[in-house]
mmCIF file of C-alpha atoms in Angstrom:
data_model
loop_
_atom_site.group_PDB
_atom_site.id
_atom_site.type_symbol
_atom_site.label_atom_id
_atom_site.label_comp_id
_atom_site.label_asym_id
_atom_site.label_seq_id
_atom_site.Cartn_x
_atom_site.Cartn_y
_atom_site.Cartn_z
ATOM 1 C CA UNK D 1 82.467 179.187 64.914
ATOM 2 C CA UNK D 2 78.748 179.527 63.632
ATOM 3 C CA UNK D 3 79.917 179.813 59.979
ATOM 4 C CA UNK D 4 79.022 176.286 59.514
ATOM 5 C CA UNK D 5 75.587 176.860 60.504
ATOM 6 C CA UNK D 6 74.880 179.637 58.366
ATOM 7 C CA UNK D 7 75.995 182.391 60.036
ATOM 8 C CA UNK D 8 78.419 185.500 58.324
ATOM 9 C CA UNK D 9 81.671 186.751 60.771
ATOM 10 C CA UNK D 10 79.276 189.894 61.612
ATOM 11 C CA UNK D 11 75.889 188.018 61.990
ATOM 12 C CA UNK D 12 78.093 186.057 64.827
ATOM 13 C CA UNK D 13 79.417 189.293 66.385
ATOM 14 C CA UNK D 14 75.696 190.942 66.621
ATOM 15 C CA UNK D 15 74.401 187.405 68.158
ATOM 16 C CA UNK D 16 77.601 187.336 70.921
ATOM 17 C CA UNK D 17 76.592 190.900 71.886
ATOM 18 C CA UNK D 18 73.209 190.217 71.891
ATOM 19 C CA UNK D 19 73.489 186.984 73.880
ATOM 20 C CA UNK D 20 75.936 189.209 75.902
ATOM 21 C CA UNK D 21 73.362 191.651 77.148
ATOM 22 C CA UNK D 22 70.321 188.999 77.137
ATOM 23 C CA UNK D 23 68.019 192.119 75.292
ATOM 24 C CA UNK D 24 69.389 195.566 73.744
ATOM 25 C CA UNK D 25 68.003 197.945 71.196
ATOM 26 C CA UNK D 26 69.456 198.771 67.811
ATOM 27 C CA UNK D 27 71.610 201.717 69.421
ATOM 28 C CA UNK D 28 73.187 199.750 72.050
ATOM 29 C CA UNK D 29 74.091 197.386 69.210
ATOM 30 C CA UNK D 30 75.757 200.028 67.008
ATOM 31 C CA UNK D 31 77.749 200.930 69.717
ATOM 32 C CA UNK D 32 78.921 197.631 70.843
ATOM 33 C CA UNK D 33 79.672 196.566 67.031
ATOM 34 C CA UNK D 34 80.653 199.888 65.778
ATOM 35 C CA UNK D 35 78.463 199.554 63.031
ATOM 36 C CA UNK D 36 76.070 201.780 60.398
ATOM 37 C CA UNK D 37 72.609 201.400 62.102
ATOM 38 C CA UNK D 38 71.025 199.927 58.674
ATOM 39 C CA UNK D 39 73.733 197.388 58.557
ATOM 40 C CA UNK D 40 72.426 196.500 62.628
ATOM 41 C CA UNK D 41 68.934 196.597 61.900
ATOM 42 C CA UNK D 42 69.559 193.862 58.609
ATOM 43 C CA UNK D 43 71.671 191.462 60.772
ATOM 44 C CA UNK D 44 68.770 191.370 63.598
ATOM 45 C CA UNK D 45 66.298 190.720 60.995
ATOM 46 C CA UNK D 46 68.760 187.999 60.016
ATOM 47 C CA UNK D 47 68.741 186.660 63.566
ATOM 48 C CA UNK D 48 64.743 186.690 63.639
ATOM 49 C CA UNK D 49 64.207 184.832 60.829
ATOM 50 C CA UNK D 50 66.902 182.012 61.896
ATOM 51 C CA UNK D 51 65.157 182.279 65.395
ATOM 52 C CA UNK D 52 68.379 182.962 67.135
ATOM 53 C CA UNK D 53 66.315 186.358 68.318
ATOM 54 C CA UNK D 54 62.872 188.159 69.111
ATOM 55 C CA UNK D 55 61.725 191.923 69.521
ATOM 56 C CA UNK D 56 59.767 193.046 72.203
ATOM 57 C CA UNK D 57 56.890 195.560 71.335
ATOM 58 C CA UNK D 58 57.405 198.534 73.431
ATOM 59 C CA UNK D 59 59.413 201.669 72.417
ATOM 60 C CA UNK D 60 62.485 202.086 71.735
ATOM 61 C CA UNK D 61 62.114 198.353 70.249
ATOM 62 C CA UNK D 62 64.303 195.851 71.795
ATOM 63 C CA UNK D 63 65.888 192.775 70.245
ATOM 64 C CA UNK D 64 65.855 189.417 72.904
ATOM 65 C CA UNK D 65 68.132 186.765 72.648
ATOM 66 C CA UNK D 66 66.615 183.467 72.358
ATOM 67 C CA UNK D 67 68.450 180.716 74.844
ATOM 68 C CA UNK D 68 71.400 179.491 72.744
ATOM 69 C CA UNK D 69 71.041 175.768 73.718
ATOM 70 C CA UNK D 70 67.280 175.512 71.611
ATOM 71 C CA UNK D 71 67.845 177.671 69.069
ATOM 72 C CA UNK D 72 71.104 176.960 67.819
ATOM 73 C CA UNK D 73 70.405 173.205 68.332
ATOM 74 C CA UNK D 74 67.733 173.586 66.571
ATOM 75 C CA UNK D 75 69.503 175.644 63.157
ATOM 76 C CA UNK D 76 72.053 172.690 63.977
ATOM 77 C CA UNK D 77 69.451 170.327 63.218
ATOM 78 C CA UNK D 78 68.115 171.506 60.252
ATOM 79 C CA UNK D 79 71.558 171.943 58.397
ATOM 80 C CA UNK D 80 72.067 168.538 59.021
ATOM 81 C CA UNK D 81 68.828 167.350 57.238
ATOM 82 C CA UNK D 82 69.733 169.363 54.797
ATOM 83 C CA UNK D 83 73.069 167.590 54.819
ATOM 84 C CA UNK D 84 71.223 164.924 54.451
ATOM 85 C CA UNK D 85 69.611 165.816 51.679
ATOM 86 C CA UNK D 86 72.554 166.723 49.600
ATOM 87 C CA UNK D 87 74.127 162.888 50.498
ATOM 88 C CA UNK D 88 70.826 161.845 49.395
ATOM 89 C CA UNK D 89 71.316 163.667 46.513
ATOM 90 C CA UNK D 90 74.718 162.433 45.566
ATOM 91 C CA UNK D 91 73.754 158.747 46.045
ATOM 92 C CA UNK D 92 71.020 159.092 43.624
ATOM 93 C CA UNK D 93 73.173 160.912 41.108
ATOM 94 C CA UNK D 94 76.052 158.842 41.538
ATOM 95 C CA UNK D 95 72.974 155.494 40.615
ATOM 96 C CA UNK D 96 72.392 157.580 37.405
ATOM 97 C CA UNK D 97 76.208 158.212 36.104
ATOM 98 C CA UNK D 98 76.917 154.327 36.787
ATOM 99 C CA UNK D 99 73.685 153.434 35.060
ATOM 100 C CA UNK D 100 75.178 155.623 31.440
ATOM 101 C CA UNK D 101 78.316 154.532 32.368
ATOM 102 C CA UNK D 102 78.225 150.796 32.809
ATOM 103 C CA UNK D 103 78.828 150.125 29.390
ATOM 104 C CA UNK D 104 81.245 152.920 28.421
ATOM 105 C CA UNK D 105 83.531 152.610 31.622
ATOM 106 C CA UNK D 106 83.226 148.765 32.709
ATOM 107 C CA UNK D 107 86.439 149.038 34.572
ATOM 108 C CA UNK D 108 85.043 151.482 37.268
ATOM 109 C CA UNK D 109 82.272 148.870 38.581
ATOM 110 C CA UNK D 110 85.079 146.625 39.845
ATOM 111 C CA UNK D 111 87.361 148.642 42.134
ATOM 112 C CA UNK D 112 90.551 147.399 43.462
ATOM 113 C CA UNK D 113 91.255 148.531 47.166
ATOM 114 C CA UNK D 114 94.964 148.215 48.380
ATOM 115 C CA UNK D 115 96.217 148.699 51.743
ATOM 116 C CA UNK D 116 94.690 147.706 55.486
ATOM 117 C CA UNK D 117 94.002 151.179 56.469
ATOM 118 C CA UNK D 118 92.228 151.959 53.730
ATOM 119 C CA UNK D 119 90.439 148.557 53.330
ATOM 120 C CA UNK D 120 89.163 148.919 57.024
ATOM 121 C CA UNK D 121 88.416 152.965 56.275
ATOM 122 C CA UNK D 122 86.316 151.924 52.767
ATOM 123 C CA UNK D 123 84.837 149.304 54.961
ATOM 124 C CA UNK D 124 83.328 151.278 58.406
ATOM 125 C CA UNK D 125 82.361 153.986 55.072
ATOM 126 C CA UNK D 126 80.423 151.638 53.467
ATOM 127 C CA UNK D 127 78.776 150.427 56.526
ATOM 128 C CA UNK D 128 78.227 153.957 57.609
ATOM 129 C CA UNK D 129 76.207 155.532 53.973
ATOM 130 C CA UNK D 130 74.012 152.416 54.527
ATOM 131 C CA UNK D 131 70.644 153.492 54.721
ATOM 132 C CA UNK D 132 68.487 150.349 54.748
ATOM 133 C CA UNK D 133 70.352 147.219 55.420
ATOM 134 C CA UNK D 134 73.588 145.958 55.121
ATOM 135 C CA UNK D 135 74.078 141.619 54.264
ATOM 136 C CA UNK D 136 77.058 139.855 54.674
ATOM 137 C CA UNK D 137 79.246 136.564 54.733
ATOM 138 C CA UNK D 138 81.317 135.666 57.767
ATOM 139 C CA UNK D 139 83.704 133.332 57.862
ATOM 140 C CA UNK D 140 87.056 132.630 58.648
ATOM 141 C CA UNK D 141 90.053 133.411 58.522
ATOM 142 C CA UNK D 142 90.175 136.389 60.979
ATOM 143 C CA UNK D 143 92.773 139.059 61.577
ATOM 144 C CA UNK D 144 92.768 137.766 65.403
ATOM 145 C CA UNK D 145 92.504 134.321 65.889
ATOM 146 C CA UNK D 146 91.824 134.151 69.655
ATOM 147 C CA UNK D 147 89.120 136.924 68.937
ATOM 148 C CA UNK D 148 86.789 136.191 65.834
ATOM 149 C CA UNK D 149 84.123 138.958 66.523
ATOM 150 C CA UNK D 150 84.524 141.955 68.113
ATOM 151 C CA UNK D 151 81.601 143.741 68.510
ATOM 152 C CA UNK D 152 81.163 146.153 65.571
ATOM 153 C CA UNK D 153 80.526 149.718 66.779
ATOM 154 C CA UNK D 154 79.751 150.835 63.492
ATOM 155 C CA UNK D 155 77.112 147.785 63.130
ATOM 156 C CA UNK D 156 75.293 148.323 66.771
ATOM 157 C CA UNK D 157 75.051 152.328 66.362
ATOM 158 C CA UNK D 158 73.448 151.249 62.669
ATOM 159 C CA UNK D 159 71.134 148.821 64.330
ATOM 160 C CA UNK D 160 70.045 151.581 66.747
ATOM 161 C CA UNK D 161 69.189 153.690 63.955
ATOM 162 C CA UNK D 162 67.384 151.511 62.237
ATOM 163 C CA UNK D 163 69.255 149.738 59.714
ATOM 164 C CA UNK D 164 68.395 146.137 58.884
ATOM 165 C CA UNK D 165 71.649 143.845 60.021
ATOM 166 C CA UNK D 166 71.398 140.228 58.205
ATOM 167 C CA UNK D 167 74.878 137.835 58.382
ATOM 168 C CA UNK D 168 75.033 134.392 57.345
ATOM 169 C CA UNK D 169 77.823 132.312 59.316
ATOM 170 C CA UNK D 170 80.078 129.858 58.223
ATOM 171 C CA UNK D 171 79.608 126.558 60.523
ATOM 172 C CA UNK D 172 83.283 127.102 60.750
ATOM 173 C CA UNK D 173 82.951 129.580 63.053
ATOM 174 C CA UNK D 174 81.436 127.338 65.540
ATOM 175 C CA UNK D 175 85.099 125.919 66.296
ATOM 176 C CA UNK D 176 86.199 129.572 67.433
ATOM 177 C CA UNK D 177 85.722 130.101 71.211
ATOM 178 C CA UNK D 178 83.750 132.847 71.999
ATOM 179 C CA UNK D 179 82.292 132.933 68.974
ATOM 180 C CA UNK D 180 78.541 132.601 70.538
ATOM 181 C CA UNK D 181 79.008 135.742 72.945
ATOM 182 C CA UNK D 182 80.100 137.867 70.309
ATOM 183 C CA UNK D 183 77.337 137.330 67.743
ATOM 184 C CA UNK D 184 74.856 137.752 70.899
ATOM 185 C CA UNK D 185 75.779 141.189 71.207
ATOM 186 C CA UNK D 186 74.543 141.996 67.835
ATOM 187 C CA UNK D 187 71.481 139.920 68.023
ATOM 188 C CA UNK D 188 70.367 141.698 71.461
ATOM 189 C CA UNK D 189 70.893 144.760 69.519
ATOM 190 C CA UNK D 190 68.815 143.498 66.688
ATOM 191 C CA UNK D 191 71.057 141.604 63.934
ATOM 192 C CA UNK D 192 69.934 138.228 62.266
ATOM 193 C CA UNK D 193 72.062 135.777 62.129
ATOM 194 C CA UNK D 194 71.891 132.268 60.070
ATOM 195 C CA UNK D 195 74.634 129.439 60.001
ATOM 196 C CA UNK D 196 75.212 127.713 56.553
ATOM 197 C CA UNK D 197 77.877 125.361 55.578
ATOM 198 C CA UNK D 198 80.636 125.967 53.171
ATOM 199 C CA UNK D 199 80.346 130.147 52.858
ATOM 200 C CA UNK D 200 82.265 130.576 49.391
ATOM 201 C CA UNK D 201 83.789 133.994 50.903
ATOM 202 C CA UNK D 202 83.635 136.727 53.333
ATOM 203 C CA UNK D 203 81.210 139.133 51.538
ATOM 204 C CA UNK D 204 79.067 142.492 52.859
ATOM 205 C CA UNK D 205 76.319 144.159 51.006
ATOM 206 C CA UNK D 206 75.445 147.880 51.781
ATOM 207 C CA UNK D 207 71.926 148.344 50.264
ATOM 208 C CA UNK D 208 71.474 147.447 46.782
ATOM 209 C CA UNK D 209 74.462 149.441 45.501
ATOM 210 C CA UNK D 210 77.844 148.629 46.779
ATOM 211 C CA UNK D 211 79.400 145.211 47.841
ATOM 212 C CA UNK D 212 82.593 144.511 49.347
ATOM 213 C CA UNK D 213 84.566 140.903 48.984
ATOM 214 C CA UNK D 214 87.665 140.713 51.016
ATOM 215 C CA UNK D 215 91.034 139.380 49.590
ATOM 216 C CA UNK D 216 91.751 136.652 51.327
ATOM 217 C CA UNK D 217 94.011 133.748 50.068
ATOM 218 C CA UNK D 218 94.220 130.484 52.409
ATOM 219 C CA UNK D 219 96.450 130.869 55.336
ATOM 220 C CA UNK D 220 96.208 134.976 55.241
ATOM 221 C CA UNK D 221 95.515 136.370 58.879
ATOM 222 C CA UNK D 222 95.494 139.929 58.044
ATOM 223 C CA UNK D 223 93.699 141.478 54.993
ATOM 224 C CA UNK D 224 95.208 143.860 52.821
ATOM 225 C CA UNK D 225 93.091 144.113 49.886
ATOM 226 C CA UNK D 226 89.363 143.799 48.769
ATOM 227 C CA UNK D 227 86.822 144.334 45.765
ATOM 228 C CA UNK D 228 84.327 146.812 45.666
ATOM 229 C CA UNK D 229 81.474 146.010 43.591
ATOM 230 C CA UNK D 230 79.601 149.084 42.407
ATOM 231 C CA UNK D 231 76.097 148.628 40.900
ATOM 232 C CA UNK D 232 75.903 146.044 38.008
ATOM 233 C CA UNK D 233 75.165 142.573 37.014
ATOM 234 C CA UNK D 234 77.636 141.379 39.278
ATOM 235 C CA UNK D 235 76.027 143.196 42.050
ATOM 236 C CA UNK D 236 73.032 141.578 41.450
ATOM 237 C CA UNK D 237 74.105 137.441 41.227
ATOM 238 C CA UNK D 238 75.777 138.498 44.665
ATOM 239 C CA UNK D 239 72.710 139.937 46.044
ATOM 240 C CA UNK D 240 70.697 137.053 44.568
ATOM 241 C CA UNK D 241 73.634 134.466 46.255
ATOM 242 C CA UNK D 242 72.851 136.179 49.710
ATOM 243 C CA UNK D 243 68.974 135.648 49.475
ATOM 244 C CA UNK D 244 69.277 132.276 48.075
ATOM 245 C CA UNK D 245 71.670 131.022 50.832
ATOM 246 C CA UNK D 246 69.881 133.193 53.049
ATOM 247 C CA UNK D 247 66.192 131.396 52.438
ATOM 248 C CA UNK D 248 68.756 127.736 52.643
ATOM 249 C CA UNK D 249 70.882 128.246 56.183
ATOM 250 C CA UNK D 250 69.676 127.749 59.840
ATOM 251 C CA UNK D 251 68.029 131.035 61.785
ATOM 252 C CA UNK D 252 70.402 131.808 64.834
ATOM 253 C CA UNK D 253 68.005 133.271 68.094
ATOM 254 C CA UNK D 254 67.921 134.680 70.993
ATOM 255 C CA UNK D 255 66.127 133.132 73.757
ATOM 256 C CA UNK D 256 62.945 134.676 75.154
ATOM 257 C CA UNK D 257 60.661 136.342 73.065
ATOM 258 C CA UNK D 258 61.574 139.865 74.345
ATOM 259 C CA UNK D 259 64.897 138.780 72.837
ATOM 260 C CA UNK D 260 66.516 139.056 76.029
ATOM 261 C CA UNK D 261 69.499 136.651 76.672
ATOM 262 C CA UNK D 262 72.559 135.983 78.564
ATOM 263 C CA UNK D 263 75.769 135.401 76.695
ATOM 264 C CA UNK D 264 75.389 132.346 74.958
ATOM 265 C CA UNK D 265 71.202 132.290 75.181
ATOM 266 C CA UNK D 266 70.569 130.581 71.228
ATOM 267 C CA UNK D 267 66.798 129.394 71.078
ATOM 268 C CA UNK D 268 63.897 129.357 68.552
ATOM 269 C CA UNK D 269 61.844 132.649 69.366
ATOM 270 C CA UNK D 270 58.442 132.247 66.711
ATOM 271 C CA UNK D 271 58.833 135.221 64.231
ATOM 272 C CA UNK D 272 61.805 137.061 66.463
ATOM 273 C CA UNK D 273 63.825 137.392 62.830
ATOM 274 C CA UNK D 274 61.103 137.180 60.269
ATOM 275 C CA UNK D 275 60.808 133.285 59.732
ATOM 276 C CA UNK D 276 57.773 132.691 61.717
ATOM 277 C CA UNK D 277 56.633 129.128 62.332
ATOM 278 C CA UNK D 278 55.204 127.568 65.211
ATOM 279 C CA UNK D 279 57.101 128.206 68.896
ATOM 280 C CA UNK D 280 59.212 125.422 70.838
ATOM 281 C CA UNK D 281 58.307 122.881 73.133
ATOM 282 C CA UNK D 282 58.413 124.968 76.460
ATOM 283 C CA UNK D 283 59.022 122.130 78.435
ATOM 284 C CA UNK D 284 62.393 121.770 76.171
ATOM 285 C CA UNK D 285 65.101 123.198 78.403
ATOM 286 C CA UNK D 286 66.661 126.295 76.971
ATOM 287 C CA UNK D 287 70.789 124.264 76.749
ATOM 288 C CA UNK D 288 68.534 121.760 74.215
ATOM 289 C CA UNK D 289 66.924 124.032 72.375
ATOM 290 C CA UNK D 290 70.605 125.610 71.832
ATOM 291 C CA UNK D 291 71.897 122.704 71.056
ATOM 292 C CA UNK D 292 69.502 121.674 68.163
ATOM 293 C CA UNK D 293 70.271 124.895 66.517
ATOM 294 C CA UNK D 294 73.548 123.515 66.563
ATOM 295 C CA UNK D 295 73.313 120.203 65.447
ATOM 296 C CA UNK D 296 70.783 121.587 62.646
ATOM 297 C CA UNK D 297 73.562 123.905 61.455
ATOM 298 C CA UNK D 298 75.865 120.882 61.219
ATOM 299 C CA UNK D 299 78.179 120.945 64.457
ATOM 300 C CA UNK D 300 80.129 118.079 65.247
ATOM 301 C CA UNK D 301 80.039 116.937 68.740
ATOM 302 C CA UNK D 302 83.248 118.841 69.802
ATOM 303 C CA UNK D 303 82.641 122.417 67.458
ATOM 304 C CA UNK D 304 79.083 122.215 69.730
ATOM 305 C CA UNK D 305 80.661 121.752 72.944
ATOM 306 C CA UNK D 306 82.965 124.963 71.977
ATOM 307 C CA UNK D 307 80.320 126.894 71.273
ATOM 308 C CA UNK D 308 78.174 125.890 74.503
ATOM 309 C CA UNK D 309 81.159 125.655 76.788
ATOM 310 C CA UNK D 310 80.218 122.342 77.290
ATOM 311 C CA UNK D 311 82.317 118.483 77.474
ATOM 312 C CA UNK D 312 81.570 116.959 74.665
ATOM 313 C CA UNK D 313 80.606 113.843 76.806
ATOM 314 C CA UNK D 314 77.840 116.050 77.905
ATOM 315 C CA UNK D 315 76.791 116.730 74.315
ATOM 316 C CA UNK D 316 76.456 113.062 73.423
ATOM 317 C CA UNK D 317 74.752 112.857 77.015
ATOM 318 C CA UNK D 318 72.222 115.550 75.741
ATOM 319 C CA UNK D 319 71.815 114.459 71.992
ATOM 320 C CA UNK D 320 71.127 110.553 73.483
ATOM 321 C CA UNK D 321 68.590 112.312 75.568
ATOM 322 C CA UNK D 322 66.791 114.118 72.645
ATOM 323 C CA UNK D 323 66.443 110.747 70.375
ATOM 324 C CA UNK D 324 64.835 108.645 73.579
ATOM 325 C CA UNK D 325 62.454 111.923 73.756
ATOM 326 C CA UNK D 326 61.998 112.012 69.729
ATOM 327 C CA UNK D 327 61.832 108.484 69.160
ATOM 328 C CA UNK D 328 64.620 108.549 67.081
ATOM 329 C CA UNK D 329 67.814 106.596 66.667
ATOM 330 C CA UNK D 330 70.306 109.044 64.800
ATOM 331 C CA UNK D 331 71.221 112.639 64.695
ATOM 332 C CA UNK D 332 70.035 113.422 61.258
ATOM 333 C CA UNK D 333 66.554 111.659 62.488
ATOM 334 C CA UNK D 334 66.860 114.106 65.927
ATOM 335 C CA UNK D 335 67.316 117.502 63.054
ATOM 336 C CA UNK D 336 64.069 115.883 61.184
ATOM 337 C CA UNK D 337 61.663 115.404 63.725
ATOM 338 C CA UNK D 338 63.208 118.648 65.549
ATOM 339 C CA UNK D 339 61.994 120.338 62.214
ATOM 340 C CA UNK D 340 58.766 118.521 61.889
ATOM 341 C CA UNK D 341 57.490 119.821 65.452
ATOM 342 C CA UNK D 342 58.441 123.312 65.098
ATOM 343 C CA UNK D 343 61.570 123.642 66.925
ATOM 344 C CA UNK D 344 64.256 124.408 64.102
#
């Protein structure tokens, strides 16, 4: 069992008995192993070193077990950074055979990927070797209707690691119910999220070197096939699409400045995803500042009442409200002057 950690068959049979007895000297080894004496005494220098063991310093010298739970944690731990190391490795060797072989082997920086299963696998992969952040395009159509976004387990364990989460929405998706509860639970978690009209495709970027554009034809509801983009110019005009559309679409928030929301809570928090800018009116109540978001993004009156779980009646009730408080007669003019103060 301790193979993977570095240990041989026999090192493992010297550290059971010695873990066994709790302390024992090199004779009492020998005779539990039933082995030479200078093969003992090697293996318990093996066990020092790794820190599985001490020796005491009285006579006849005595070899002490250290607690199992810290020590072989802690060998655990260090294989796996050097695990880490050797991915690290391969990523940057893999940068440097695409870079000599971009020109020699253009087929392998487009990759063809057939078959759900492994679409889905490729995709949690990708999402998983990210090291920095990963960008993407959401849109419609989804697999599941009723449900647009699940909550990605892959995304939120990311997030809690550390890895920057940035998805641009297609207004489209403000016509799916639910919608706003599910992107909350990545937000409270740490994703940011813009809305932008007319998303050309469903797209995710892991880092700077991979990219991933789903299959989808109109009318498909389940996906079956996708592109994988390894690094090359193409990788870069999509990269450069994300940040331009990124800089152009509408900054989804949480309310609160802690970030901390209900389901639903969308509000301008100043600098909670980068953008800065000057905070809200406070005396704006929170289901207005939600719905400007909204209406800035482009929602009709009944793809706003989805998303808020609202009448549409009581959206035109609220929008009438916010151009007698903005002076304004339209709801282009509501958007403007919304801007102009600092709320959007």
């Amino acid at each position: 069992m301790l193979e993977a950690i570095g240990l041989s068959p026999q090192d493992e049979e010297i550290y059971h008995a010695l873990v066994r007895r709790t302390q024992a000297t090199v004779a009492e080894i020998v005779a539990d192993c039933h082995l030479p004496a200078a093969a003992a005494r090697r293996i318990l220098q093996t066990l020092l070193d790794l820190g599985l063991a001490t020796r005491s310093t009285g006579r006849p010298t005595r070899y002490v077990a250290v607690s199992p739970d810290s020590s072989l944690e802690a060998l655990l731990r260090e294989r796996e950074r050097e695990l880490d190391g050797v991915r690290a490795h391969i990523r940057a060797l893999m940068d440097v055979y695409r870079a000599n072989t971009r020109f020699a082997h253009p087929g392998e920086l487009v990759e063809v990927v057939s078959g759900r299963d492994e679409v889905n696998q490729r995709w949690v992969q990708m999402q998983r070797d990210t090291r920095v952040q990963m960008r993407g395009f959401d849109r419609p159509p989804y697999a599941a209707p009723a449900q647009p976004r699940e909550p990605n387990s892959v995304e939120l364990d990311l997030l809690r690691r550390g890895v920057r989460y940035r998805v641009i929405y297609d207004t489209s998706v403000l016509e799916m119910s639910g919608w706003l509860e599910d992107v909350t639970i990545g937000m409270q978690h740490g994703e940011q999220a813009r809305i932008h009209a007319g998303l050309p495709m469903k797209l995710g970027i892991s880092d700077d070197r991979l990219a991933i554009i789903p299959l989808l034809r109109a009318g498909d509801d389940v996906l079956t096939a996708s592109y994988l983009i390894h690094p090359s110019p193409l990788l870069d005009a999509l990269i450069a699409l994300f940040e331009a559309l990124w800089d152009r679409s509408v900054p989804v928030r949480l309310h609160g400045a802690g970030g901390a929301a209900g389901p639903g809570g969308l509000a301008q928090a100043a600098g909670s995803d980068g953008a800065g800018g000057p905070a809200p009116d406070r005396d704006l109540p929170p289901d207005e500042e939600r719905l400007l978001i909204l209406l800035a993004a482009g929602a009709t009156d009944r793809s706003a009442a989805r998303a808020l779980g609202w009448s549409e009646r009581t959206v035109q009730r609220h929008i009438t409200r916010l151009t007698h408080r903005l002076g304004v007669r339209t709801r282009f003019q509501v958007a403007m002057e919304a801007t102009r103060r600092g709320w959007i």
